[in-house]
Structure formats: C-alpha cells, structure tokens
C-alpha cells in the first residue's frame, strides 16, 4: 500500500484582510484535490465580499481590492458553508488535508462560520475527523536545526517545489501539497510507517513543543507576544469578533 505522501491528498488555503484570526476576514479560499502525484489536480475557488474594508497592506499581498471583491465576491454565509462542506467531504473519503500553518487558516474559517452561520468548524467533523498535514510543523520537527525562515516560499525553495503566483489561494494550496509530498519523501524513513491519523496526532504534540520553544525565546528577548500551542485549530475565545 502506498505511503500517504504518494497517495491522494487535498490542500486548503485562504487569503484574508489581515493576520488576526479573531477579527480578520477571508476574502478568497481554494481547495486543491490530487488523486496521485503528477496527476492533474481538481481546483475549487471561492471569492468573498467580506463586508468590511480590505486594508491596503492586505491588498498589496494578494492583489484583491475592495472594488474587485464587491463586484465579483459572494456573501460570506453561503461561501463558508460550502467551504466547510468541501473540507468535510475530504474527511468522509479519508483524504488528508494539507494546510500550511493550519491554526491560521482553519481558525479563521471557524470564526467566519461562527460569525455568519452561528456554527463552528468542529460541527462538520463530529462524525469523521479531519486529518491535517501541516508542512510548517512537519518541516520544523523533522529538520529542526536548519537555519532560516520557513514560510511557504522558503519551503518551496528548500524542497525544489515551483510556486507560481504566490499569495493566490489556489497556487499556495497546490504548492503546499507538493511540499508535503516532498517532506514525506525526504524523511521517508521516519514517516512511511505512520498513517495520516497517527501523524495528525503527532503534529499536535510537535506543534505544542515548538510553541513552547518559541515562547521561551520570546521571554528571553523581552517580547510579550503569546504563542498559542493549539493545533490544528485554536480554541474559541468568549469575546471573539
């Protein structure tokens, strides 16, 4: 039986109004599904009119303007339902979902569901859990002493993955999927016997350890920033926007 990194995978990514998962909004999202390495992926894209202004800094990153989103984007409520349903389908068929820095994108989606659907992401996975593969967590654990940044662009360069149109949700999702495959192949001796379910559980442990290490580094350098150890979804806050 083929290892997970040689089998069917899906990948999810979003573009947003900013980097605060509690207050910022999704403006675009994409799901990329690939049945086997080298096969043509199936891509689903969503464009969202978030109902709030898009800061200039965010537009500089992903190129999506207020005018474009108001003219071409859909209202968030039906989009968030469709996205959650699409991710739930991946869980139902047992297809692992690659999400680069999963706590960001999945928590944003959860907050959007709470905001617009009076629901939560967890409700879609009550019967069948989502199996997440996070290239950032995997790479940081398996090659922990490597110097340098570990953004998606950096990981693509390190693993020889082509990234076209960075900060386009579909392009980023496709690249993250290929990085996950590349990580699996490079560290096959440590990963090939692990199922996606086992790996999901391990990543939660690895991410928590990575968060503690980063928190300790911040403390040594006098930084008050708080690092959340939760993975792949941050717990909800009572005062979430």
Coordinates of N, CA and C in Angstrom, one line a residue:
X1 N 0.8 -1.2 0.0 CA 0.0 0.0 0.0 C 0.9 1.2 0.0
X2 N 0.5 2.2 -0.8 CA 1.4 3.4 -1.0 C 1.3 4.3 0.3
X3 N 2.5 4.9 0.6 CA 2.5 5.8 1.7 C 1.7 7.0 1.5
X4 N 1.3 7.7 2.6 CA 0.4 8.8 2.4 C 0.9 9.9 1.4
X5 N 2.2 10.1 1.4 CA 2.7 11.1 0.5 C 2.8 10.7 -0.9
X6 N 2.5 9.5 -1.2 CA 2.3 9.0 -2.6 C 0.9 8.8 -3.0
X7 N 0.0 9.1 -2.1 CA -1.4 8.8 -2.4 C -2.2 10.0 -2.6
X8 N -3.6 9.9 -2.5 CA -4.4 11.1 -2.6 C -4.3 12.1 -1.5
X9 N -4.2 13.3 -1.9 CA -4.1 14.4 -0.9 C -5.0 15.6 -1.4
X10 N -5.4 16.4 -0.5 CA -6.1 17.7 -0.8 C -5.3 18.8 0.0
X11 N -5.5 20.0 -0.4 CA -4.9 21.1 0.2 C -5.8 22.3 0.2
X12 N -5.7 23.1 1.3 CA -6.6 24.2 1.5 C -5.8 25.5 1.9
X13 N -6.2 26.6 1.3 CA -5.6 27.9 1.7 C -6.6 29.0 1.6
X14 N -6.3 30.1 2.3 CA -7.1 31.3 2.2 C -6.3 32.5 2.0
X15 N -6.9 33.6 1.5 CA -6.3 34.9 1.6 C -7.3 35.8 2.4
X16 N -6.8 36.8 3.1 CA -7.5 37.4 4.2 C -7.3 38.9 4.2
X17 N -8.1 39.6 5.1 CA -7.9 41.0 5.3 C -6.8 41.3 6.2
X18 N -6.2 40.3 6.9 CA -5.1 40.6 7.8 C -4.7 39.3 8.5
X19 N -4.0 39.4 9.6 CA -3.4 38.2 10.3 C -4.0 37.9 11.6
X20 N -5.0 38.6 12.0 CA -5.7 38.3 13.3 C -6.9 37.4 13.1
X21 N -6.7 36.1 13.6 CA -7.8 35.1 13.3 C -9.1 35.5 14.0
X22 N -9.1 36.3 15.0 CA -10.3 36.7 15.7 C -11.1 37.8 15.0
X23 N -10.4 38.7 14.3 CA -11.1 39.8 13.8 C -11.1 39.9 12.2
X24 N -10.1 39.3 11.6 CA -9.9 39.5 10.2 C -10.8 38.5 9.4
X25 N -11.0 38.7 8.1 CA -12.0 38.0 7.3 C -11.3 37.3 6.1
X26 N -11.9 36.3 5.7 CA -11.5 35.6 4.5 C -12.0 36.3 3.2
X27 N -11.1 36.6 2.3 CA -11.5 37.2 1.0 C -11.5 36.2 -0.2
X28 N -10.7 35.2 0.0 CA -10.6 34.1 -1.0 C -10.2 32.8 -0.4
X29 N -10.6 31.7 -1.0 CA -10.2 30.4 -0.5 C -10.1 29.5 -1.7
X30 N -9.3 28.4 -1.5 CA -9.2 27.4 -2.5 C -9.0 26.0 -2.0
X31 N -9.5 25.0 -2.6 CA -9.3 23.6 -2.3 C -8.7 22.9 -3.5
X32 N -7.6 22.3 -3.3 CA -6.9 21.6 -4.4 C -6.9 20.1 -4.0
X33 N -7.4 19.2 -4.9 CA -7.5 17.8 -4.7 C -6.7 17.1 -5.8
X34 N -5.8 16.2 -5.3 CA -5.0 15.5 -6.3 C -5.0 14.0 -5.9
X35 N -5.4 13.1 -6.9 CA -5.6 11.7 -6.6 C -4.3 11.0 -6.5
X36 N -3.2 11.4 -7.2 CA -1.9 10.8 -7.1 C -0.9 11.8 -7.6
X37 N 0.4 11.6 -7.2 CA 1.5 12.5 -7.6 C 1.5 12.6 -9.1
X38 N 1.7 13.8 -9.6 CA 1.8 14.0 -11.0 C 0.5 14.1 -11.8
X39 N -0.6 13.8 -11.2 CA -1.9 13.9 -11.9 C -2.4 15.3 -11.8
X40 N -3.3 15.6 -12.7 CA -3.9 17.0 -12.8 C -4.8 17.2 -11.6
X41 N -4.6 18.2 -10.8 CA -5.5 18.4 -9.6 C -6.8 19.0 -10.0
X42 N -7.8 18.8 -9.1 CA -9.1 19.5 -9.3 C -9.1 20.7 -8.3
X43 N -9.4 21.8 -8.8 CA -9.3 23.1 -8.0 C -10.7 23.7 -7.9
X44 N -11.1 24.0 -6.6 CA -12.3 24.8 -6.3 C -11.9 26.1 -5.7
X45 N -12.4 27.2 -6.2 CA -12.0 28.5 -5.7 C -13.3 29.2 -5.2
X46 N -13.1 30.0 -4.2 CA -14.2 30.9 -3.7 C -13.6 32.3 -3.6
X47 N -14.4 33.3 -4.0 CA -14.1 34.7 -3.8 C -15.2 35.3 -3.0
X48 N -14.8 36.1 -1.9 CA -15.7 36.5 -0.9 C -15.7 38.1 -0.8
X49 N -16.9 38.6 -0.8 CA -17.0 40.0 -0.4 C -17.2 40.0 1.1
X50 N -16.1 40.4 1.9 CA -16.1 40.2 3.3 C -17.1 41.2 4.1
X51 N -17.6 42.2 3.4 CA -18.5 43.1 4.1 C -17.7 44.2 4.9
X52 N -16.4 44.1 4.9 CA -15.6 45.1 5.6 C -14.5 45.6 4.7
X53 N -13.9 46.8 4.9 CA -12.9 47.3 4.0 C -11.6 46.3 4.1
X54 N -11.0 46.2 2.9 CA -9.7 45.4 2.9 C -8.6 46.4 3.0
X55 N -7.8 46.3 4.0 CA -6.6 47.2 4.2 C -5.7 47.2 3.0
X56 N -5.1 48.4 2.8 CA -4.2 48.5 1.7 C -3.0 47.5 1.8
X57 N -2.6 47.2 3.0 CA -1.5 46.3 3.2 C -1.8 44.9 2.8
X58 N -3.1 44.5 3.0 CA -3.5 43.2 2.6 C -3.7 43.1 1.1
X59 N -4.2 44.1 0.5 CA -4.3 44.2 -1.0 C -2.9 44.1 -1.6
X60 N -1.9 44.7 -1.0 CA -0.6 44.6 -1.6 C 0.0 43.2 -1.6
X61 N -0.5 42.4 -0.6 CA -0.1 41.0 -0.6 C -0.8 40.1 -1.6
X62 N -2.1 40.2 -1.6 CA -2.8 39.2 -2.5 C -3.5 39.9 -3.7
X63 N -3.5 41.2 -3.8 CA -3.9 41.9 -5.0 C -5.4 42.0 -5.1
X64 N -6.2 41.7 -4.1 CA -7.6 41.7 -4.1 C -8.1 43.1 -3.5
X65 N -8.7 43.9 -4.3 CA -9.2 45.2 -3.8 C -10.6 45.2 -3.4
X66 N -11.0 46.2 -2.7 CA -12.4 46.4 -2.3 C -13.4 46.3 -3.5
X67 N -13.0 47.1 -4.5 CA -13.8 47.2 -5.7 C -14.0 45.8 -6.4
X68 N -12.9 45.1 -6.5 CA -13.0 43.8 -7.2 C -13.8 42.8 -6.3
X69 N -13.7 42.8 -5.0 CA -14.4 41.9 -4.2 C -15.9 42.3 -4.1
X70 N -16.2 43.5 -4.1 CA -17.6 44.0 -4.1 C -18.3 43.6 -5.4
X71 N -17.6 43.7 -6.5 CA -18.1 43.4 -7.8 C -18.2 41.9 -8.1
X72 N -17.2 41.1 -7.6 CA -17.1 39.7 -8.0 C -17.3 38.7 -6.9
X73 N -17.2 39.2 -5.6 CA -17.2 38.3 -4.5 C -18.6 38.0 -4.1
X74 N -18.8 36.8 -3.4 CA -20.1 36.4 -2.9 C -20.2 36.7 -1.4
X75 N -21.4 36.7 -0.9 CA -21.6 37.0 0.6 C -21.0 35.8 1.4
X76 N -20.4 36.1 2.5 CA -19.7 35.1 3.3 C -20.5 33.9 3.7
X77 N -21.7 34.1 4.1 CA -22.5 33.0 4.7 C -22.6 31.8 3.8
X78 N -23.0 31.9 2.6 CA -23.0 30.6 1.8 C -21.7 30.1 1.4
X79 N -20.7 31.0 1.3 CA -19.3 30.6 0.9 C -18.8 29.7 2.1
X80 N -18.9 30.2 3.3 CA -18.3 29.5 4.4 C -19.0 28.1 4.6
X81 N -20.3 28.0 4.3 CA -20.9 26.7 4.4 C -20.3 25.8 3.3
X82 N -20.2 26.3 2.1 CA -19.6 25.5 1.0 C -18.2 25.0 1.3
X83 N -17.4 25.9 1.9 CA -16.0 25.6 2.2 C -16.0 24.5 3.3
X84 N -16.8 24.6 4.3 CA -16.8 23.6 5.4 C -17.3 22.3 4.8
X85 N -18.3 22.3 4.0 CA -18.8 21.1 3.3 C -17.7 20.4 2.5
X86 N -17.0 21.2 1.8 CA -15.9 20.7 0.9 C -14.8 20.0 1.7
X87 N -14.5 20.6 2.9 CA -13.4 20.0 3.7 C -14.0 18.8 4.4
X88 N -15.3 18.8 4.8 CA -15.9 17.6 5.4 C -15.9 16.5 4.4
X89 N -16.1 16.7 3.2 CA -16.0 15.7 2.2 C -14.7 15.0 2.1
X90 N -13.6 15.8 2.3 CA -12.3 15.2 2.3 C -12.1 14.3 3.5
X91 N -12.7 14.7 4.6 CA -12.7 13.8 5.8 C -13.5 12.5 5.6
X92 N -14.7 12.6 4.9 CA -15.5 11.5 4.7 C -14.8 10.4 3.8
X93 N -14.1 10.9 2.9 CA -13.4 9.9 2.0 C -12.0 9.5 2.5
X94 N -11.6 10.1 3.6 CA -10.3 9.7 4.2 C -9.1 10.3 3.5
X95 N -9.4 11.4 2.8 CA -8.3 12.1 2.1 C -7.6 13.1 3.0
X96 N -6.3 13.0 3.4 CA -5.7 14.0 4.2 C -5.7 15.4 3.6
X97 N -5.8 16.4 4.5 CA -5.8 17.8 4.0 C -4.6 18.5 4.4
X98 N -3.8 19.0 3.4 CA -2.6 19.8 3.7 C -3.0 21.2 3.9
X99 N -2.6 21.8 5.0 CA -2.8 23.2 5.3 C -1.5 23.8 5.9
X100 N -0.9 24.7 5.2 CA 0.3 25.3 5.7 C -0.1 26.3 6.8
X101 N 0.6 26.1 8.0 CA 0.2 26.9 9.2 C -1.3 26.7 9.5
X102 N -1.7 25.5 9.7 CA -3.1 25.1 9.8 C -3.9 26.0 10.9
X103 N -3.3 26.3 12.0 CA -4.1 27.1 13.0 C -4.5 28.4 12.5
X104 N -3.8 29.0 11.5 CA -4.3 30.3 11.0 C -5.5 30.1 10.1
X105 N -5.4 29.3 9.0 CA -6.5 29.2 8.1 C -7.7 28.5 8.7
X106 N -7.5 27.4 9.4 CA -8.7 26.7 10.0 C -9.4 27.5 11.1
X107 N -8.6 28.2 11.9 CA -9.2 29.1 12.9 C -10.0 30.2 12.3
X108 N -9.4 30.8 11.2 CA -10.2 31.9 10.5 C -11.5 31.3 10.0
X109 N -11.4 30.2 9.4 CA -12.7 29.6 8.9 C -13.7 29.3 10.0
X110 N -13.2 28.8 11.1 CA -14.1 28.6 12.2 C -14.7 29.9 12.7
X111 N -14.0 30.9 12.8 CA -14.5 32.2 13.2 C -15.5 32.8 12.2
X112 N -15.3 32.6 11.0 CA -16.2 33.0 9.9 C -17.5 32.2 10.0
X113 N -17.4 30.9 10.3 CA -18.6 30.1 10.5 C -19.4 30.6 11.7
X114 N -18.7 30.9 12.7 CA -19.4 31.4 13.9 C -20.1 32.8 13.7
X115 N -19.4 33.6 12.9 CA -19.8 34.9 12.6 C -21.0 34.9 11.7
X116 N -21.0 34.1 10.7 CA -22.0 34.2 9.6 C -23.0 33.0 9.6
X117 N -22.7 31.9 10.3 CA -23.5 30.7 10.2 C -24.0 30.3 11.6
X118 N -23.6 31.0 12.7 CA -23.9 30.6 14.1 C -23.5 29.1 14.3
X119 N -22.4 28.8 13.7 CA -21.9 27.4 13.8 C -20.4 27.4 14.2
X120 N -19.8 26.2 14.0 CA -18.3 26.1 14.2 C -17.8 25.1 13.3
X121 N -16.5 25.1 13.0 CA -15.9 24.1 12.1 C -16.0 22.7 12.7
X122 N -15.9 22.6 14.0 CA -15.9 21.3 14.6 C -17.2 20.5 14.3
X123 N -18.3 21.2 14.1 CA -19.5 20.6 13.9 C -19.5 19.8 12.6
X124 N -18.7 20.2 11.7 CA -18.6 19.4 10.4 C -17.8 18.1 10.5
X125 N -17.1 18.0 11.7 CA -16.2 16.8 11.8 C -16.5 16.0 13.1
X126 N -17.8 16.1 13.5 CA -18.2 15.4 14.7 C -18.2 13.9 14.4
X127 N -18.5 13.4 13.2 CA -18.6 12.0 12.9 C -17.3 11.5 12.3
X128 N -16.7 12.3 11.5 CA -15.4 11.9 10.8 C -14.4 13.0 11.0
X129 N -13.3 12.7 11.7 CA -12.4 13.8 12.0 C -11.6 14.1 10.7
X130 N -11.2 15.4 10.6 CA -10.3 15.8 9.6 C -8.9 15.4 9.9
X131 N -8.2 14.9 8.9 CA -6.8 14.5 9.0 C -5.9 15.6 8.4
X132 N -5.2 16.4 9.2 CA -4.5 17.5 8.7 C -3.0 17.2 8.6
X133 N -2.3 17.7 7.5 CA -0.9 17.6 7.3 C -0.4 19.1 7.2
X134 N 0.4 19.5 8.1 CA 0.9 20.9 8.1 C 2.4 20.9 7.7
X135 N 2.7 21.3 6.5 CA 4.2 21.3 6.1 C 5.1 22.1 7.0
X136 N 4.5 23.2 7.6 CA 5.3 24.0 8.5 C 5.7 23.2 9.8
X137 N 4.8 22.5 10.4 CA 5.0 21.7 11.6 C 5.9 20.5 11.2
X138 N 5.6 19.8 10.1 CA 6.4 18.7 9.7 C 7.9 19.1 9.5
X139 N 8.1 20.1 8.7 CA 9.5 20.5 8.4 C 10.2 21.0 9.6
X140 N 9.6 21.7 10.5 CA 10.2 22.2 11.7 C 10.6 21.1 12.6
X141 N 9.8 20.1 12.7 CA 10.1 19.0 13.6 C 11.2 18.1 13.0
X142 N 11.1 17.8 11.7 CA 12.0 16.8 11.0 C 13.3 17.4 10.7
X143 N 13.4 18.7 10.6 CA 14.7 19.4 10.2 C 14.8 20.6 11.2
X144 N 14.8 20.3 12.5 CA 14.6 21.4 13.5 C 15.8 22.3 13.6
X145 N 17.0 21.8 13.2 CA 18.2 22.7 13.4 C 18.6 23.5 12.2
X146 N 17.8 23.4 11.1 CA 18.1 24.2 9.9 C 17.9 25.6 10.2
X147 N 18.8 26.5 9.8 CA 18.7 27.9 9.9 C 17.8 28.5 8.9
X148 N 17.3 29.7 9.1 CA 16.5 30.4 8.2 C 15.0 30.3 8.4
X149 N 14.3 31.1 7.6 CA 12.8 31.2 7.7 C 12.1 30.0 7.1
X150 N 10.9 29.8 7.4 CA 10.1 28.6 6.9 C 8.8 29.0 6.4
X151 N 8.7 30.1 5.7 CA 7.5 30.5 5.0 C 7.2 29.5 3.9
X152 N 6.0 29.6 3.3 CA 5.8 28.7 2.2 C 6.8 28.9 1.0
X153 N 7.1 30.2 0.8 CA 8.1 30.5 -0.3 C 9.4 29.8 0.1
X154 N 9.8 29.9 1.3 CA 11.1 29.3 1.8 C 11.1 27.8 1.6
X155 N 10.0 27.2 2.0 CA 9.9 25.7 2.0 C 9.9 25.3 0.5
X156 N 9.2 26.0 -0.4 CA 9.3 25.7 -1.8 C 10.7 25.7 -2.3
X157 N 11.4 26.7 -2.0 CA 12.8 26.8 -2.4 C 13.6 25.7 -1.9
X158 N 13.5 25.4 -0.6 CA 14.3 24.3 0.0 C 14.0 23.0 -0.6
X159 N 12.7 22.7 -0.9 CA 12.3 21.3 -1.3 C 12.2 21.3 -2.9
X160 N 12.5 22.3 -3.6 CA 12.5 22.3 -5.0 C 11.1 22.3 -5.6
X161 N 10.2 22.9 -4.9 CA 8.8 23.0 -5.4 C 8.5 24.3 -6.1
X162 N 8.0 24.3 -7.3 CA 7.7 25.5 -8.0 C 6.4 26.2 -7.4
X163 N 6.6 27.5 -7.2 CA 5.5 28.3 -6.6 C 5.2 29.5 -7.6
X164 N 4.1 29.4 -8.3 CA 3.7 30.5 -9.2 C 2.6 31.3 -8.6
X165 N 2.6 32.6 -8.8 CA 1.6 33.4 -8.2 C 1.4 33.3 -6.7
X166 N 2.5 33.5 -6.0 CA 2.4 33.4 -4.5 C 1.3 34.3 -4.0
X167 N 0.6 33.9 -3.0 CA -0.5 34.6 -2.3 C -1.7 34.6 -3.1
X168 N -1.8 33.7 -4.1 CA -3.1 33.3 -4.7 C -3.5 32.0 -4.0
X169 N -4.7 31.9 -3.4 CA -5.1 30.8 -2.6 C -4.8 29.5 -3.3
X170 N -5.2 29.3 -4.5 CA -5.1 28.1 -5.3 C -3.6 27.7 -5.5
X171 N -2.8 28.7 -5.9 CA -1.4 28.5 -6.1 C -0.7 28.1 -4.8
X172 N -1.0 28.8 -3.7 CA -0.4 28.4 -2.4 C -0.8 27.0 -2.0
X173 N -2.1 26.7 -2.1 CA -2.5 25.4 -1.7 C -1.8 24.3 -2.5
X174 N -1.7 24.5 -3.8 CA -1.1 23.5 -4.7 C 0.4 23.3 -4.3
X175 N 1.1 24.4 -4.0 CA 2.5 24.4 -3.6 C 2.6 23.7 -2.3
X176 N 1.7 24.0 -1.3 CA 1.8 23.3 0.0 C 1.6 21.8 -0.1
X177 N 0.7 21.4 -1.0 CA 0.5 20.0 -1.3 C 1.8 19.3 -1.8
X178 N 2.5 20.0 -2.7 CA 3.7 19.4 -3.2 C 4.8 19.4 -2.2
X179 N 4.9 20.4 -1.3 CA 5.9 20.5 -0.3 C 5.6 19.3 0.7
X180 N 4.4 19.0 1.0 CA 4.0 17.9 1.9 C 4.5 16.6 1.3
X181 N 4.4 16.4 0.0 CA 4.9 15.2 -0.6 C 6.4 15.2 -0.6
X182 N 7.0 16.3 -0.8 CA 8.5 16.4 -0.8 C 9.0 16.1 0.6
X183 N 8.4 16.6 1.6 CA 8.8 16.3 3.0 C 8.7 14.8 3.3
X184 N 7.6 14.2 2.9 CA 7.4 12.8 3.1 C 8.5 12.0 2.4
X185 N 8.9 12.3 1.2 CA 9.9 11.6 0.5 C 11.3 11.8 1.1
X186 N 11.6 13.0 1.5 CA 12.9 13.3 2.1 C 13.1 12.6 3.4
X187 N 12.0 12.5 4.2 CA 12.1 11.9 5.5 C 11.3 10.6 5.6
X188 N 11.4 9.8 4.5 CA 10.6 8.6 4.3 C 10.9 7.6 5.5
X189 N 12.1 7.5 5.9 CA 12.5 6.5 6.9 C 11.8 6.8 8.2
X190 N 11.4 8.1 8.4 CA 10.7 8.4 9.7 C 9.2 8.6 9.5
X191 N 8.7 8.6 8.3 CA 7.3 8.9 8.1 C 6.5 7.8 7.4
X192 N 7.2 6.9 6.7 CA 6.5 6.0 5.8 C 5.6 5.0 6.6
X193 N 5.9 4.7 7.8 CA 5.1 3.7 8.6 C 4.0 4.4 9.3
X194 N 3.9 5.7 9.3 CA 2.9 6.4 10.0 C 1.7 6.7 9.1
X195 N 0.5 6.4 9.7 CA -0.7 6.7 8.9 C -1.0 8.2 9.1
X196 N -1.9 8.7 8.2 CA -2.3 10.2 8.4 C -2.9 10.4 9.7
X197 N -3.7 9.5 10.3 CA -4.2 9.7 11.6 C -3.2 9.8 12.7
X198 N -2.2 8.9 12.6 CA -1.1 8.9 13.6 C -0.3 10.2 13.5
X199 N -0.1 10.6 12.2 CA 0.7 11.8 12.0 C -0.1 13.0 12.5
X200 N -1.4 13.1 12.3 CA -2.2 14.2 12.8 C -2.0 14.3 14.3
X201 N -2.1 13.2 15.0 CA -1.9 13.3 16.5 C -0.5 13.7 16.9
X202 N 0.5 13.2 16.2 CA 1.9 13.6 16.5 C 2.1 15.1 16.2
X203 N 1.5 15.6 15.1 CA 1.8 17.0 14.8 C 1.2 17.9 15.9
X204 N 0.1 17.6 16.5 CA -0.4 18.4 17.7 C 0.6 18.4 18.8
X205 N 1.3 17.3 19.0 CA 2.3 17.3 20.1 C 3.6 18.1 19.6
X206 N 4.0 17.9 18.4 CA 5.1 18.6 17.9 C 4.9 20.1 17.9
X207 N 3.7 20.5 17.4 CA 3.4 22.0 17.4 C 3.4 22.6 18.8
X208 N 2.9 21.9 19.8 CA 2.9 22.4 21.1 C 4.3 22.6 21.7
X209 N 5.2 21.6 21.3 CA 6.6 21.7 21.8 C 7.2 22.9 21.0
X210 N 6.9 23.1 19.8 CA 7.5 24.2 19.0 C 7.0 25.5 19.6
X211 N 5.8 25.6 20.0 CA 5.2 26.8 20.6 C 5.9 27.1 21.9
X212 N 6.1 26.1 22.7 CA 6.8 26.3 24.0 C 8.2 26.9 23.8
X213 N 8.9 26.3 22.8 CA 10.3 26.8 22.5 C 10.3 28.2 22.0
X214 N 9.3 28.6 21.1 CA 9.2 29.9 20.7 C 8.8 30.9 21.8
X215 N 7.9 30.4 22.7 CA 7.5 31.3 23.8 C 8.7 31.5 24.7
X216 N 9.5 30.5 24.9 CA 10.7 30.7 25.8 C 11.7 31.7 25.1
X217 N 11.8 31.6 23.8 CA 12.7 32.5 23.1 C 12.2 34.0 23.2
X218 N 10.9 34.1 23.1 CA 10.3 35.5 23.2 C 10.6 36.0 24.6
X219 N 10.5 35.1 25.6 CA 10.7 35.6 27.0 C 12.1 36.0 27.3
X220 N 13.1 35.2 26.7 CA 14.5 35.6 26.8 C 14.8 36.9 26.2
X221 N 14.0 37.3 25.1 CA 14.3 38.5 24.4 C 13.4 39.7 24.8
X222 N 12.6 39.5 25.9 CA 11.8 40.5 26.4 C 10.6 40.8 25.6
X223 N 10.1 39.9 24.8 CA 9.0 40.1 23.9 C 7.7 39.5 24.6
X224 N 6.6 40.3 24.6 CA 5.4 39.9 25.4 C 4.5 39.1 24.5
X225 N 4.8 38.8 23.2 CA 3.9 38.1 22.4 C 3.6 36.7 22.9
X226 N 2.3 36.3 22.8 CA 1.9 35.0 23.3 C 1.8 34.0 22.1
X227 N 2.3 32.8 22.3 CA 2.3 31.8 21.2 C 1.2 30.7 21.6
X228 N 0.3 30.5 20.8 CA -0.8 29.5 21.1 C -0.3 28.1 20.7
X229 N -0.3 27.2 21.6 CA 0.2 25.8 21.3 C -0.9 25.0 20.6
X230 N -2.1 25.4 20.5 CA -3.2 24.6 19.9 C -3.0 24.4 18.4
X231 N -3.2 23.1 18.0 CA -3.1 22.7 16.6 C -4.1 21.6 16.4
X232 N -4.8 21.6 15.2 CA -4.7 22.5 14.1 C -5.7 23.6 14.2
X233 N -6.4 23.7 15.3 CA -7.5 24.8 15.5 C -7.3 25.4 16.8
X234 N -7.3 26.7 16.9 CA -7.3 27.4 18.2 C -8.6 27.4 18.9
X235 N -8.6 27.3 20.2 CA -9.9 27.3 20.9 C -10.6 28.6 20.7
X236 N -11.9 28.6 20.8 CA -12.6 29.9 20.6 C -12.5 30.7 21.9
X237 N -12.5 32.0 21.7 CA -12.5 33.0 22.8 C -13.9 33.5 23.1
X238 N -14.2 33.8 24.3 CA -15.5 34.3 24.7 C -15.9 35.6 23.9
X239 N -14.9 36.4 23.7 CA -15.2 37.7 23.1 C -14.8 37.8 21.6
X240 N -14.8 36.6 20.9 CA -14.4 36.6 19.5 C -15.3 37.5 18.7
X241 N -14.7 38.2 17.7 CA -15.5 39.2 16.9 C -16.5 38.5 16.1

